[in-house]
Amino acid sequence: MSGVVHTVLGPVAPDRLGHVQPHEHLLADLSRYAPDDAVDEPLTPANYFAVRVDRNNRRDMVLDEVDTAVDELALYREAGGGTVVDATPVGLGRDPAGLREISRRSGVHVVMGSGYYVAAFHPPQVAALSRDAITRQITGDIEEGADDTGIRAGVIGEIGMSWPAHPDEVKVLQAAAQAQAATGAALLIHPGRHPEAPLLHLRQAVDAGADPTRTVLCHVDRTLFEPDEMLALADTGCVLEFDLFGTESSYYPPDPTVDLPNDGMRVRHIAALIAAGHGDRITIAEDVCRRTQLTCYGGEGYAHILRRVLPLMSARGIGPEDIARITRTTPARLLTLPGRTA
């Protein structure tokens, strides 16, 4: 595989990535999602379950502790983890210098994202920016580095979309697609919370120049629930990302009408996609973005997939070749910027 991967510590050869979780957050601020009556209280064993399920504690929604991230990634590395993609875009708390320190101290490769999240998190200036100006911003993050740090992004995203999409979100998605065409970087799309959203957003991106084979539809496991829906999306050539492993609530708190799959059901969906010939269009992650997901606060931590999900996949009949393809080969392909050298 020719080309290199842009990590926050510099270029890395694709064959050095090891096990990859292509959608996590090490430093992020989702507190704008907090309801008006949210509290700001320390996390304790007494309130852990309520905070995890009810999502009404602002403190839970902020990851801003470099030392904690280093400790948590150390556990990931001990379990066999090699690389994490921090999918935090601008406006969601992206911190290039913080990510560089976390990677240096933990020994884990970190790939940084670029672009913008959903409209509620857009910095005020996004509304006035043209599509081409946003394209130049994203391209600059990848080619030159973010915020004059020299730390280069390695993926585009996660690009946030709502349902129905805000016009500025569509503009950002189209700009991200143009940036992907210019750089070859993988594009991660956070779809709106509706079964029609993934295909619609993918078509919008492709119409603007995106390559579907280098485009990842995130959060499939809270958006699509029928096998036919997943197969139709995979048939486009894009990558389906099951990235809520470890989130075991019986329903989806942002939309209580949705029955959220557990890890066993996620593995069942993945096995069906493999059986249909789409094993090379799957990635998995945990989307760690809240304190209650960290081990130091009682959560599953970044190593949950390595410690529990991969053995579960094996027990369900998914072979080592398919597991390696999902956790190593496909992520490495996506993260490799073609035609580039160190």
Short mmCIF file of C-alpha atoms in Angstrom, two decimals:
data_model
loop_
_atom_site.label_atom_id
_atom_site.label_comp_id
_atom_site.label_asym_id
_atom_site.label_seq_id
_atom_site.Cartn_x
_atom_site.Cartn_y
_atom_site.Cartn_z
CA MET A 1 0.00 0.00 0.00
CA SER A 2 1.67 3.20 -1.19
CA GLY A 3 1.19 6.49 0.59
CA VAL A 4 1.33 7.59 4.21
CA VAL A 5 -0.98 8.29 7.12
CA HIS A 6 -1.00 11.76 8.63
CA THR A 7 -0.83 11.41 12.42
CA VAL A 8 -0.49 14.27 14.87
CA LEU A 9 3.17 13.31 15.34
CA GLY A 10 3.89 13.17 11.61
CA PRO A 11 3.62 10.71 8.72
CA VAL A 12 3.40 7.01 9.46
CA ALA A 13 3.47 4.04 7.10
CA PRO A 14 0.09 2.25 6.86
CA ASP A 15 1.57 -1.07 7.94
CA ARG A 16 2.56 0.44 11.29
CA LEU A 17 -0.95 1.37 12.41
CA GLY A 18 -1.88 -1.97 14.00
CA HIS A 19 -5.40 -2.26 15.40
CA VAL A 20 -7.35 0.90 14.51
CA GLN A 21 -10.48 2.38 16.05
CA PRO A 22 -11.48 4.92 13.42
CA HIS A 23 -14.03 6.94 15.38
CA GLU A 24 -13.23 8.01 18.94
CA HIS A 25 -12.86 11.30 20.81
CA LEU A 26 -9.97 12.06 23.13
CA LEU A 27 -10.72 15.75 23.68
CA ALA A 28 -14.21 17.04 22.91
CA ASP A 29 -17.03 19.20 24.21
CA LEU A 30 -20.60 18.04 23.53
CA SER A 31 -22.15 20.17 26.27
CA ARG A 32 -24.36 22.02 23.78
CA TYR A 33 -26.37 18.82 23.62
CA ALA A 34 -27.20 19.18 27.32
CA PRO A 35 -30.88 19.90 28.03
CA ASP A 36 -31.88 23.18 29.65
CA ASP A 37 -32.37 21.47 33.01
CA ALA A 38 -28.99 19.69 32.91
CA VAL A 39 -26.89 19.63 36.06
CA ASP A 40 -23.14 20.07 36.51
CA GLU A 41 -22.22 17.58 39.21
CA PRO A 42 -19.24 15.30 39.87
CA LEU A 43 -19.61 11.71 38.67
CA THR A 44 -19.94 9.17 41.47
CA PRO A 45 -20.92 5.49 41.74
CA ALA A 46 -24.28 6.68 43.10
CA ASN A 47 -25.19 8.71 40.01
CA TYR A 48 -23.24 6.85 37.29
CA PHE A 49 -26.18 4.96 35.77
CA ALA A 50 -28.48 7.97 35.76
CA VAL A 51 -25.81 10.17 34.16
CA ARG A 52 -24.95 7.54 31.54
CA VAL A 53 -28.56 6.90 30.50
CA ASP A 54 -30.28 10.24 31.10
CA ARG A 55 -27.50 12.35 29.55
CA ASN A 56 -28.34 15.38 31.66
CA ASN A 57 -24.98 16.13 33.27
CA ARG A 58 -22.87 18.75 31.49
CA ARG A 59 -19.68 17.58 33.15
CA ASP A 60 -20.15 14.15 31.58
CA MET A 61 -20.20 15.70 28.11
CA VAL A 62 -16.75 17.30 28.25
CA LEU A 63 -13.44 15.51 27.69
CA ASP A 64 -10.76 18.09 28.47
CA GLU A 65 -8.18 16.26 30.59
CA VAL A 66 -4.98 15.42 28.72
CA ASP A 67 -3.62 13.34 31.62
CA THR A 68 -6.80 11.27 31.74
CA ALA A 69 -6.70 10.66 27.99
CA VAL A 70 -3.08 9.51 28.26
CA ASP A 71 -3.97 7.05 31.02
CA GLU A 72 -6.98 5.73 29.11
CA LEU A 73 -4.99 5.25 25.91
CA ALA A 74 -2.30 3.43 27.88
CA LEU A 75 -4.93 0.78 28.66
CA TYR A 76 -5.87 0.67 24.98
CA ARG A 77 -2.23 0.13 24.01
CA GLU A 78 -1.77 -2.59 26.65
CA ALA A 79 -4.76 -4.42 25.16
CA GLY A 80 -3.23 -4.33 21.68
CA GLY A 81 -4.43 -1.01 20.28
CA GLY A 82 -2.21 0.83 17.85
CA THR A 83 -4.12 3.78 16.39
CA VAL A 84 -7.11 5.96 17.25
CA VAL A 85 -8.85 8.43 14.97
CA ASP A 86 -9.99 11.46 16.94
CA ALA A 87 -13.05 12.40 14.89
CA THR A 88 -13.50 15.74 16.67
CA PRO A 89 -13.96 18.54 14.13
CA VAL A 90 -13.74 22.29 14.59
CA GLY A 91 -16.40 23.58 17.00
CA LEU A 92 -16.61 20.30 18.92
CA GLY A 93 -13.50 20.98 20.97
CA ARG A 94 -10.72 19.95 18.57
CA ASP A 95 -7.32 20.55 20.17
CA PRO A 96 -4.36 19.75 17.87
CA ALA A 97 -1.68 20.48 20.48
CA GLY A 98 -3.51 18.44 23.10
CA LEU A 99 -3.81 15.49 20.73
CA ARG A 100 -0.11 15.69 19.94
CA GLU A 101 0.76 15.52 23.64
CA ILE A 102 -1.61 12.61 24.21
CA SER A 103 -0.12 10.66 21.33
CA ARG A 104 3.47 11.36 22.38
CA ARG A 105 2.93 10.33 25.98
CA SER A 106 0.69 7.31 25.33
CA GLY A 107 2.61 5.78 22.42
CA VAL A 108 -0.63 5.43 20.41
CA HIS A 109 -0.89 6.85 16.88
CA VAL A 110 -3.57 9.56 16.77
CA VAL A 111 -5.15 10.78 13.54
CA MET A 112 -6.94 14.14 13.73
CA GLY A 113 -10.15 15.16 11.96
CA SER A 114 -11.13 18.33 10.13
CA GLY A 115 -14.26 20.18 9.07
CA TYR A 116 -17.36 21.02 11.11
CA TYR A 117 -20.00 19.17 13.14
CA VAL A 118 -23.78 19.83 13.15
CA ALA A 119 -25.02 23.40 12.79
CA ALA A 120 -25.60 23.90 16.53
CA PHE A 121 -21.83 23.53 17.00
CA HIS A 122 -20.73 25.69 14.06
CA PRO A 123 -18.57 28.69 14.93
CA PRO A 124 -20.46 31.89 13.99
CA GLN A 125 -18.30 32.58 10.94
CA VAL A 126 -19.33 29.38 9.15
CA ALA A 127 -22.64 30.90 8.04
CA ALA A 128 -20.80 33.60 6.09
CA LEU A 129 -18.17 31.33 4.54
CA SER A 130 -18.57 30.11 0.99
CA ARG A 131 -18.35 26.44 0.13
CA ASP A 132 -15.02 27.00 -1.59
CA ALA A 133 -13.64 28.84 1.45
CA ILE A 134 -14.52 25.88 3.68
CA THR A 135 -12.92 23.55 1.15
CA ARG A 136 -9.72 25.58 1.37
CA GLN A 137 -9.83 25.41 5.17
CA ILE A 138 -10.16 21.62 5.22
CA THR A 139 -7.56 21.16 2.51
CA GLY A 140 -5.20 23.44 4.44
CA ASP A 141 -5.64 21.34 7.58
CA ILE A 142 -4.48 18.29 5.65
CA GLU A 143 -1.80 19.89 3.46
CA GLU A 144 -0.26 22.40 5.86
CA GLY A 145 -1.59 21.86 9.37
CA ALA A 146 -4.35 23.18 11.61
CA ASP A 147 -4.40 26.61 13.24
CA ASP A 148 -0.77 27.41 12.39
CA THR A 149 0.41 24.44 14.50
CA GLY A 150 1.84 22.41 11.64
CA ILE A 151 -0.19 19.45 12.98
CA ARG A 152 -1.92 17.96 9.97
CA ALA A 153 -5.34 16.35 9.88
CA GLY A 154 -5.51 12.85 8.46
CA VAL A 155 -9.27 12.53 7.84
CA ILE A 156 -12.16 14.83 7.01
CA GLY A 157 -14.85 14.72 9.64
CA GLU A 158 -16.81 13.84 11.39
CA ILE A 159 -18.97 16.09 9.23
CA GLY A 160 -22.19 16.62 11.16
CA MET A 161 -25.60 16.38 9.52
CA SER A 162 -29.05 16.77 11.09
CA TRP A 163 -32.49 15.60 9.94
CA PRO A 164 -33.65 17.52 8.10
CA ALA A 165 -30.24 18.98 7.32
CA HIS A 166 -29.49 22.64 7.97
CA PRO A 167 -28.42 24.50 4.79
CA ASP A 168 -25.04 25.26 6.34
CA GLU A 169 -24.55 21.56 7.04
CA VAL A 170 -25.15 20.77 3.37
CA LYS A 171 -22.66 23.49 2.42
CA VAL A 172 -20.04 22.02 4.75
CA LEU A 173 -20.69 18.49 3.44
CA GLN A 174 -20.25 19.65 -0.16
CA ALA A 175 -17.07 21.49 0.81
CA ALA A 176 -15.78 18.38 2.57
CA ALA A 177 -16.47 16.32 -0.55
CA GLN A 178 -14.49 18.81 -2.62
CA ALA A 179 -11.64 18.64 -0.11
CA GLN A 180 -11.68 14.87 -0.31
CA ALA A 181 -11.42 15.01 -4.10
CA ALA A 182 -8.45 17.36 -3.74
CA THR A 183 -6.56 15.47 -1.01
CA GLY A 184 -7.71 11.84 -1.15
CA ALA A 185 -8.47 11.88 2.58
CA ALA A 186 -11.26 9.69 3.90
CA LEU A 187 -14.56 11.46 4.62
CA LEU A 188 -16.49 10.61 7.81
CA ILE A 189 -20.18 11.59 7.78
CA HIS A 190 -22.27 11.83 10.96
CA PRO A 191 -25.76 11.25 9.46
CA GLY A 192 -29.02 12.73 10.60
CA ARG A 193 -31.08 10.54 12.88
CA HIS A 194 -33.37 9.05 10.23
CA PRO A 195 -33.10 5.83 8.17
CA GLU A 196 -33.15 7.85 4.92
CA ALA A 197 -30.29 10.09 6.04
CA PRO A 198 -27.21 7.95 5.23
CA LEU A 199 -28.09 7.40 1.57
CA LEU A 200 -29.17 11.01 1.09
CA HIS A 201 -26.00 12.45 2.60
CA LEU A 202 -23.87 10.03 0.61
CA ARG A 203 -25.54 11.11 -2.64
CA GLN A 204 -25.01 14.77 -1.72
CA ALA A 205 -21.34 14.10 -1.07
CA VAL A 206 -20.82 12.08 -4.25
CA ASP A 207 -22.60 14.73 -6.33
CA ALA A 208 -20.07 17.24 -4.94
CA GLY A 209 -17.09 15.08 -5.88
CA ALA A 210 -16.64 12.53 -3.08
CA ASP A 211 -15.39 9.00 -3.72
CA PRO A 212 -17.91 6.60 -2.11
CA THR A 213 -15.21 3.99 -1.51
CA ARG A 214 -13.37 6.50 0.71
CA THR A 215 -16.51 7.75 2.43
CA VAL A 216 -17.61 6.40 5.83
CA LEU A 217 -21.19 6.58 7.07
CA CYS A 218 -20.86 6.69 10.83
CA HIS A 219 -23.31 5.62 13.55
CA VAL A 220 -25.01 3.00 11.38
CA ASP A 221 -26.03 1.23 14.58
CA ARG A 222 -28.31 4.10 15.68
CA THR A 223 -29.62 4.94 12.20
CA LEU A 224 -30.32 1.74 10.24
CA PHE A 225 -32.04 -1.24 11.80
CA GLU A 226 -33.13 -3.48 8.94
CA PRO A 227 -30.70 -5.74 7.08
CA ASP A 228 -32.02 -4.55 3.71
CA GLU A 229 -31.23 -0.94 4.63
CA MET A 230 -27.66 -1.83 5.53
CA LEU A 231 -27.18 -3.89 2.38
CA ALA A 232 -28.50 -1.08 0.19
CA LEU A 233 -26.01 1.32 1.75
CA ALA A 234 -23.13 -1.14 1.38
CA ASP A 235 -24.06 -1.71 -2.27
CA THR A 236 -23.03 1.90 -3.00
CA GLY A 237 -19.41 1.05 -2.21
CA CYS A 238 -19.18 3.21 0.92
CA VAL A 239 -17.99 2.02 4.33
CA LEU A 240 -20.50 1.31 7.11
CA GLU A 241 -19.22 2.18 10.57
CA PHE A 242 -20.66 0.45 13.63
CA ASP A 243 -19.20 2.78 16.22
CA LEU A 244 -21.38 2.55 19.31
CA PHE A 245 -19.88 -0.65 20.73
CA GLY A 246 -20.14 -0.51 24.49
CA THR A 247 -23.34 1.56 24.40
CA GLU A 248 -25.76 -1.03 25.72
CA SER A 249 -28.87 1.04 26.53
CA SER A 250 -32.05 -0.69 25.35
CA TYR A 251 -33.18 2.50 23.62
CA TYR A 252 -31.50 5.53 22.08
CA PRO A 253 -31.76 8.40 24.61
CA PRO A 254 -31.78 11.22 21.99
CA ASP A 255 -34.76 9.44 20.36
CA PRO A 256 -36.56 7.11 22.80
CA THR A 257 -38.67 5.65 19.96
CA VAL A 258 -35.55 3.87 18.66
CA ASP A 259 -34.56 0.46 20.03
CA LEU A 260 -30.76 0.62 20.21
CA PRO A 261 -28.92 -2.62 19.37
CA ASN A 262 -26.59 -4.13 21.94
CA ASP A 263 -23.12 -5.43 21.10
CA GLY A 264 -24.42 -8.88 20.24
CA MET A 265 -26.91 -7.46 17.76
CA ARG A 266 -24.20 -5.27 16.23
CA VAL A 267 -22.05 -8.35 15.68
CA ARG A 268 -25.04 -10.11 14.11
CA HIS A 269 -25.49 -7.27 11.60
CA ILE A 270 -21.78 -7.33 10.80
CA ALA A 271 -21.85 -11.09 10.23
CA ALA A 272 -24.76 -10.66 7.81
CA LEU A 273 -22.87 -8.01 5.84
CA ILE A 274 -19.82 -10.28 5.66
CA ALA A 275 -21.99 -13.15 4.43
CA ALA A 276 -23.35 -10.85 1.71
CA GLY A 277 -19.83 -10.10 0.48
CA HIS A 278 -19.39 -6.69 2.13
CA GLY A 279 -16.70 -7.57 4.68
CA ASP A 280 -14.37 -4.96 3.21
CA ARG A 281 -16.91 -2.17 3.81
CA ILE A 282 -17.11 -2.33 7.60
CA THR A 283 -15.28 -0.56 10.42
CA ILE A 284 -15.96 -0.63 14.16
CA ALA A 285 -15.36 1.79 17.02
CA GLU A 286 -16.85 2.96 20.31
CA ASP A 287 -17.34 6.71 19.75
CA VAL A 288 -16.08 7.45 23.25
CA CYS A 289 -17.13 11.05 23.84
CA ARG A 290 -18.33 11.23 27.45
CA ARG A 291 -16.65 10.74 30.81
CA THR A 292 -18.98 7.90 31.77
CA GLN A 293 -17.39 5.91 28.94
CA LEU A 294 -13.90 6.16 30.47
CA THR A 295 -12.59 3.45 32.78
CA CYS A 296 -11.58 5.93 35.47
CA TYR A 297 -15.23 6.96 35.80
CA GLY A 298 -16.58 3.39 35.66
CA GLY A 299 -17.04 3.02 31.90
CA GLU A 300 -15.87 0.56 29.28
CA GLY A 301 -12.85 2.53 28.03
CA TYR A 302 -11.22 2.54 24.60
CA ALA A 303 -10.09 -1.09 24.98
CA HIS A 304 -13.63 -2.50 25.15
CA ILE A 305 -13.54 -3.71 21.54
CA LEU A 306 -10.18 -5.40 22.02
CA ARG A 307 -11.06 -7.00 25.34
CA ARG A 308 -14.67 -8.03 24.74
CA VAL A 309 -16.00 -7.41 21.25
CA LEU A 310 -13.33 -9.21 19.22
CA PRO A 311 -13.72 -12.38 21.36
CA LEU A 312 -17.49 -12.05 20.88
CA MET A 313 -17.03 -11.82 17.12
CA SER A 314 -14.87 -14.93 17.18
CA ALA A 315 -17.43 -16.78 19.28
CA ARG A 316 -20.12 -15.84 16.75
CA GLY A 317 -18.15 -17.40 13.90
CA ILE A 318 -16.42 -14.35 12.39
CA GLY A 319 -12.98 -15.56 11.37
CA PRO A 320 -9.62 -13.95 12.06
CA GLU A 321 -9.23 -12.84 8.43
CA ASP A 322 -12.49 -10.89 8.56
CA ILE A 323 -11.67 -9.42 11.98
CA ALA A 324 -8.29 -8.27 10.67
CA ARG A 325 -9.94 -6.75 7.61
CA ILE A 326 -12.41 -4.81 9.77
CA THR A 327 -9.94 -3.61 12.40
CA ARG A 328 -6.74 -3.24 10.39
CA THR A 329 -6.91 -3.53 6.59
CA THR A 330 -9.93 -1.35 5.84
CA PRO A 331 -9.02 1.40 8.36
CA ALA A 332 -5.45 1.45 7.00
CA ARG A 333 -6.77 1.81 3.46
CA LEU A 334 -9.02 4.67 4.47
CA LEU A 335 -6.33 6.50 6.44
CA THR A 336 -3.68 6.21 3.74
CA LEU A 337 -3.29 9.35 1.67
CA PRO A 338 -2.49 7.94 -1.77
CA GLY A 339 0.63 8.99 -3.60
CA ARG A 340 2.21 10.73 -0.62
CA THR A 341 5.54 9.96 0.97
CA ALA A 342 7.08 10.78 4.33
#
